[in-house]
C-alpha positions as MATLAB code, in Angstrom:
seq = 'CRSCDSLLANPVTALVAPAVGIIVFALWGFLPLVKDIRNRIDHGGNWKQSPTYLISRSCLQPLLLWTGATLICRGLDPVVLRSSASQAVKTRLVTFVRSLSTVLAIAYVLTSLIQQVHKFLVDVRNPNDTKKMGLDFTVKAIYTGIWIAALSLFMELLGVNTKKWITAGGFGTVLLTLAGREILTNFISSVMINASRPFIVNEWITANIDGVEITGVVERVGMWSPTVLRGDDKEAIYIPNHKFTVSIVRNNSRRSHWRIKSYLAISHMDAGKISVTALNQSRTLHLSL';
ca = [
      53.839   98.126  145.663;
      51.201   96.892  143.255;
      52.778   98.512  140.195;
      56.098   96.779  140.901;
      54.375   93.447  141.435;
      52.429   93.780  138.191;
      55.580   94.787  136.364;
      57.485   91.784  137.675;
      54.591   89.480  136.863;
      54.551   90.659  133.251;
      56.072   87.936  130.990;
      57.659   90.620  128.816;
      59.635   91.902  131.793;
      60.748   88.358  132.594;
      62.421   88.173  129.167;
      63.569   91.758  128.640;
      65.144   92.319  132.075;
      67.631   89.394  131.810;
      68.423   90.444  128.235;
      69.272   93.978  129.375;
      71.391   92.450  132.134;
      73.277   90.360  129.562;
      73.999   93.461  127.459;
      75.195   95.450  130.492;
      77.358   92.522  131.599;
      78.825   92.129  128.100;
      79.717   95.826  127.895;
      81.149   96.455  131.358;
      81.520   93.200  133.276;
      82.550   90.408  130.919;
      86.105   91.473  130.061;
      87.036   92.432  133.669;
      85.700   89.059  134.854;
      87.718   87.135  132.259;
      90.794   89.221  133.115;
      90.414   88.441  136.821;
      90.018   84.703  136.141;
      93.065   84.737  133.870;
      95.180   86.577  136.445;
      94.294   83.954  139.051;
      95.399   81.144  136.732;
      98.240   82.782  134.773;
     100.083   85.708  136.366;
     102.404   86.484  133.463;
     102.068   88.256  130.127;
     100.286   91.320  128.885;
      96.495   91.062  129.166;
      95.666   92.831  125.901;
      98.207   90.764  123.970;
      97.006   87.428  125.324;
      94.913   84.975  123.261;
      92.279   85.019  126.027;
      91.661   88.738  125.541;
      91.608   88.456  121.748;
      89.081   85.600  121.769;
      86.924   87.263  124.428;
      86.933   90.655  122.703;
      86.518   89.522  119.105;
      84.170   86.521  119.513;
      82.567   86.043  122.922;
      81.651   89.663  123.675;
      79.855   90.227  120.311;
      77.984   86.938  120.792;
      76.816   88.048  124.241;
      75.611   91.381  122.846;
      73.811   89.579  120.022;
      72.189   87.198  122.526;
      70.925   90.109  124.610;
      69.510   91.947  121.590;
      67.839   88.755  120.326;
      66.222   88.084  123.710;
      64.902   91.652  123.850;
      63.350   91.249  120.401;
      61.866   87.898  121.392;
      60.367   89.443  124.506;
      58.811   92.305  122.527;
      57.393   90.071  119.769;
      54.175   89.054  121.619;
      53.441   92.623  122.757;
      50.252   93.927  121.111;
      49.745   97.692  121.009;
      46.406   99.452  120.836;
      46.591  101.000  117.377;
      47.551   99.200  114.194;
      49.991  101.977  113.284;
      51.857  101.604  116.571;
      51.887   97.834  116.126;
      53.372   98.192  112.639;
      56.067  100.575  113.920;
      56.884   98.188  116.767;
      57.146   95.235  114.386;
      59.446   97.064  111.991;
      61.599   98.339  114.862;
      61.989   94.857  116.328;
      62.831   93.442  112.897;
      65.355   96.218  112.338;
      67.116   95.634  115.678;
      67.160   91.855  115.211;
      68.546   92.111  111.670;
      71.108   94.779  112.551;
      72.424   92.898  115.591;
      72.727   89.648  113.627;
      74.567   91.225  110.708;
      76.896   93.278  112.908;
      77.755   90.266  115.076;
      78.597   88.060  112.087;
      80.578   90.769  110.278;
      82.489   91.820  113.403;
      83.463   88.261  114.334;
      84.625   87.462  110.786;
      86.635   90.671  110.386;
      88.215   90.197  113.824;
      89.280   86.659  112.956;
      90.728   87.839  109.637;
      92.567   90.631  111.432;
      94.149   88.190  113.877;
      95.166   85.807  111.079;
      96.649   88.739  109.145;
      98.578   89.887  112.213;
      99.914   86.359  112.767;
     101.052   86.024  109.150;
     102.742   89.440  109.254;
     104.594   88.519  112.466;
     105.920   85.209  111.131;
     106.963   86.631  107.759;
     110.130   88.494  106.946;
     109.467   92.285  107.069;
     111.239   92.626  103.705;
     109.142   89.922  102.055;
     107.644   91.184   98.796;
     104.469   89.165   99.419;
     103.527   91.391  102.373;
     101.990   94.038  100.111;
      99.906   91.422   98.297;
      98.752   90.045  101.651;
      97.658   93.514  102.802;
      95.743   94.034   99.571;
      94.021   90.645   99.926;
      92.963   91.421  103.498;
      91.516   94.786  102.430;
      89.589   93.084   99.625;
      88.189   90.464  102.035;
      87.217   93.211  104.504;
      85.354   95.057  101.781;
      83.638   91.879  100.593;
      82.483   90.974  104.115;
      80.906   94.364  104.770;
      79.264   94.445  101.329;
      77.831   90.979  101.987;
      76.713   92.111  105.452;
      74.929   95.120  103.978;
      73.229   92.911  101.380;
      72.157   90.426  104.074;
      70.832   93.278  106.227;
      68.726   94.565  103.331;
      67.388   91.065  102.648;
      66.452   90.577  106.305;
      64.539   93.852  106.190;
      62.600   92.571  103.183;
      64.322   94.727  100.565;
      64.943   93.013   97.236;
      68.662   93.449   96.592;
      68.399   92.193   92.998;
      66.976   95.542   91.935;
      69.812   97.314   93.684;
      72.365   95.060   91.997;
      70.793   95.785   88.595;
      70.769   99.494   89.329;
      74.329   99.174   90.587;
      75.389   97.542   87.333;
      73.865  100.370   85.336;
      75.461  102.871   87.684;
      78.804  101.131   87.288;
      78.628  101.656   83.536;
      77.942  105.351   84.063;
      80.737  105.654   86.611;
      83.109  103.837   84.277;
      82.387  106.291   81.500;
      82.655  109.266   83.841;
      85.648  108.107   85.903;
      87.868  106.040   83.640;
      90.927  107.481   85.345;
      89.823  106.226   88.767;
      88.974  102.767   87.414;
      92.286  102.597   85.560;
      94.154  103.494   88.743;
      92.322  100.770   90.656;
      93.056   98.082   88.052;
      96.683   99.212   87.920;
      96.948   98.981   91.713;
      95.661   95.390   91.489;
      98.373   94.627   88.919;
     101.038   96.250   91.104;
      99.949   94.239   94.149;
      99.857   91.041   92.088;
     103.171   91.386   90.229;
     104.967   93.383   92.996;
     107.533   95.283   90.917;
     108.125   97.297   94.100;
     106.889   97.434   97.673;
     106.871  100.008  100.446;
     110.311  101.337  101.535;
     112.021  100.301   98.288;
     114.071  102.776   96.246;
     112.895  102.933   92.633;
     113.521  104.976   89.508;
     110.739  105.438   86.949;
     110.623  107.222   83.609;
     107.224  108.951   83.726;
     106.301  110.860   80.548;
     109.952  111.430   79.704;
     110.855  112.625   83.210;
     113.075  110.420   85.369;
     111.710  110.238   88.914;
     113.632  108.650   91.776;
     112.400  108.097   95.302;
     111.501  105.699   98.081;
     108.030  104.143   97.942;
     106.064  105.509  100.877;
     102.587  104.190  100.059;
     101.019  102.186   97.241;
      97.540  103.610   96.703;
      94.486  101.547   95.891;
      92.182  104.242   94.520;
      94.644  107.047   95.207;
      98.057  107.646   93.586;
     101.261  106.000   94.759;
     103.437  108.240   96.932;
     107.226  108.422   96.557;
     109.575  110.341   98.843;
     112.137  112.115   96.667;
     115.801  112.914   97.277;
     114.870  116.294   98.757;
     112.210  114.645  100.973;
     109.411  115.995   98.806;
     106.265  113.907   98.306;
     105.784  112.742   94.705;
     102.284  111.558   93.737;
     102.190  109.298   90.682;
      98.991  107.724   89.258;
      99.185  103.943   89.381;
      98.502  103.456   85.682;
     101.697  105.368   84.858;
     103.770  102.519   86.295;
     102.125   99.932   84.025;
     103.191  101.773   80.853;
     106.611  103.004   82.032;
     110.011  101.506   82.717;
     110.604  101.073   86.450;
     114.035  100.288   87.890;
     114.031   98.831   91.395;
     117.325   99.971   92.888;
     116.726   98.138   96.163;
     116.789   94.763   94.404;
     120.209   95.098   92.821;
     122.309   91.974   93.221;
     125.603   93.940   92.888;
     126.636   97.557   93.276;
     129.273   99.370   91.225;
     130.864  102.380   92.902;
     132.574  104.808   90.544;
     134.560  107.636   92.122;
     137.230  110.137   91.075;
     140.319  110.919   93.170;
     142.311  114.108   92.587;
     146.102  113.610   92.854;
     148.678  116.279   92.157;
     151.577  115.782   89.731;
     154.017  115.792   92.632;
     152.339  112.652   94.066;
     152.180  110.701   90.797;
     154.615  108.140   92.169;
     152.268  107.269   94.998;
     149.443  106.111   92.697;
     150.508  102.473   92.645;
     150.816  102.326   96.452;
     147.402  104.020   96.895;
     145.729  101.657   94.422;
     147.241   98.653   96.217;
     145.974   99.902   99.585;
     142.502  100.457   98.130;
     142.436   96.917   96.724;
     143.460   95.458  100.080;
     140.765   97.465  101.854;
     138.076   96.259   99.438;
     139.172   92.632   99.771;
     139.133   92.857  103.564;
     135.648   94.409  103.568;
     134.311   91.624  101.339;
];
């Protein structure tokens, strides 16, 4: 029909239609195609644990989606609408989509790469390594920095001056510091705990908090929230992080030697057997060592 012919002859359709096809292919056809090609070449291994899947999902698929969104925006750029108001709305919408797709693609690829590097380092390290907690904290800080930078870049691409926001944010930080000193103190203390690592998750510690001796296994080291210990009666104990920086903390899990002190009840009639019992106990301890 004539309408179909005119639609196909439109240069906008020639750019937008392939772009939509790229997006549809990236969402529903790309990963199955890569999986099928991989299965024809390599029949072993789990698909979702393979490097091919990780690279395709974290890098290639976002790049395909970004390419499709960019081509759609490029196809809509030369379109001129009848009214100036509609043209302005179209221009801002195209700019918004182009900026959002670019920022999301960059941030997603970077965070995915960091996640894979973090997973690799965790797998090759000893699970009891005290540096694991510091590594987790560093990864969280990098994640936060990437998304803050992505938000700032998105605002700049939209034409918003982020310097004013940074200035307002600095003034707001002063107000928040005055209003929430406890929260800021907890955060700084959590940074000190992650840096010095006096204890890590699953370690048994004893702390003297405000004159009260608290013993438990570290269940979670909070960043903004308190640190959680699991007590002897399996109760959850929430302790603000800054309490650990001003208190004495004994890490029972890092003892180099253990001293076991026990009392044995022996009747007067068996007093003559004490020497034989002590000798047997000594032999047992030597054999166990």
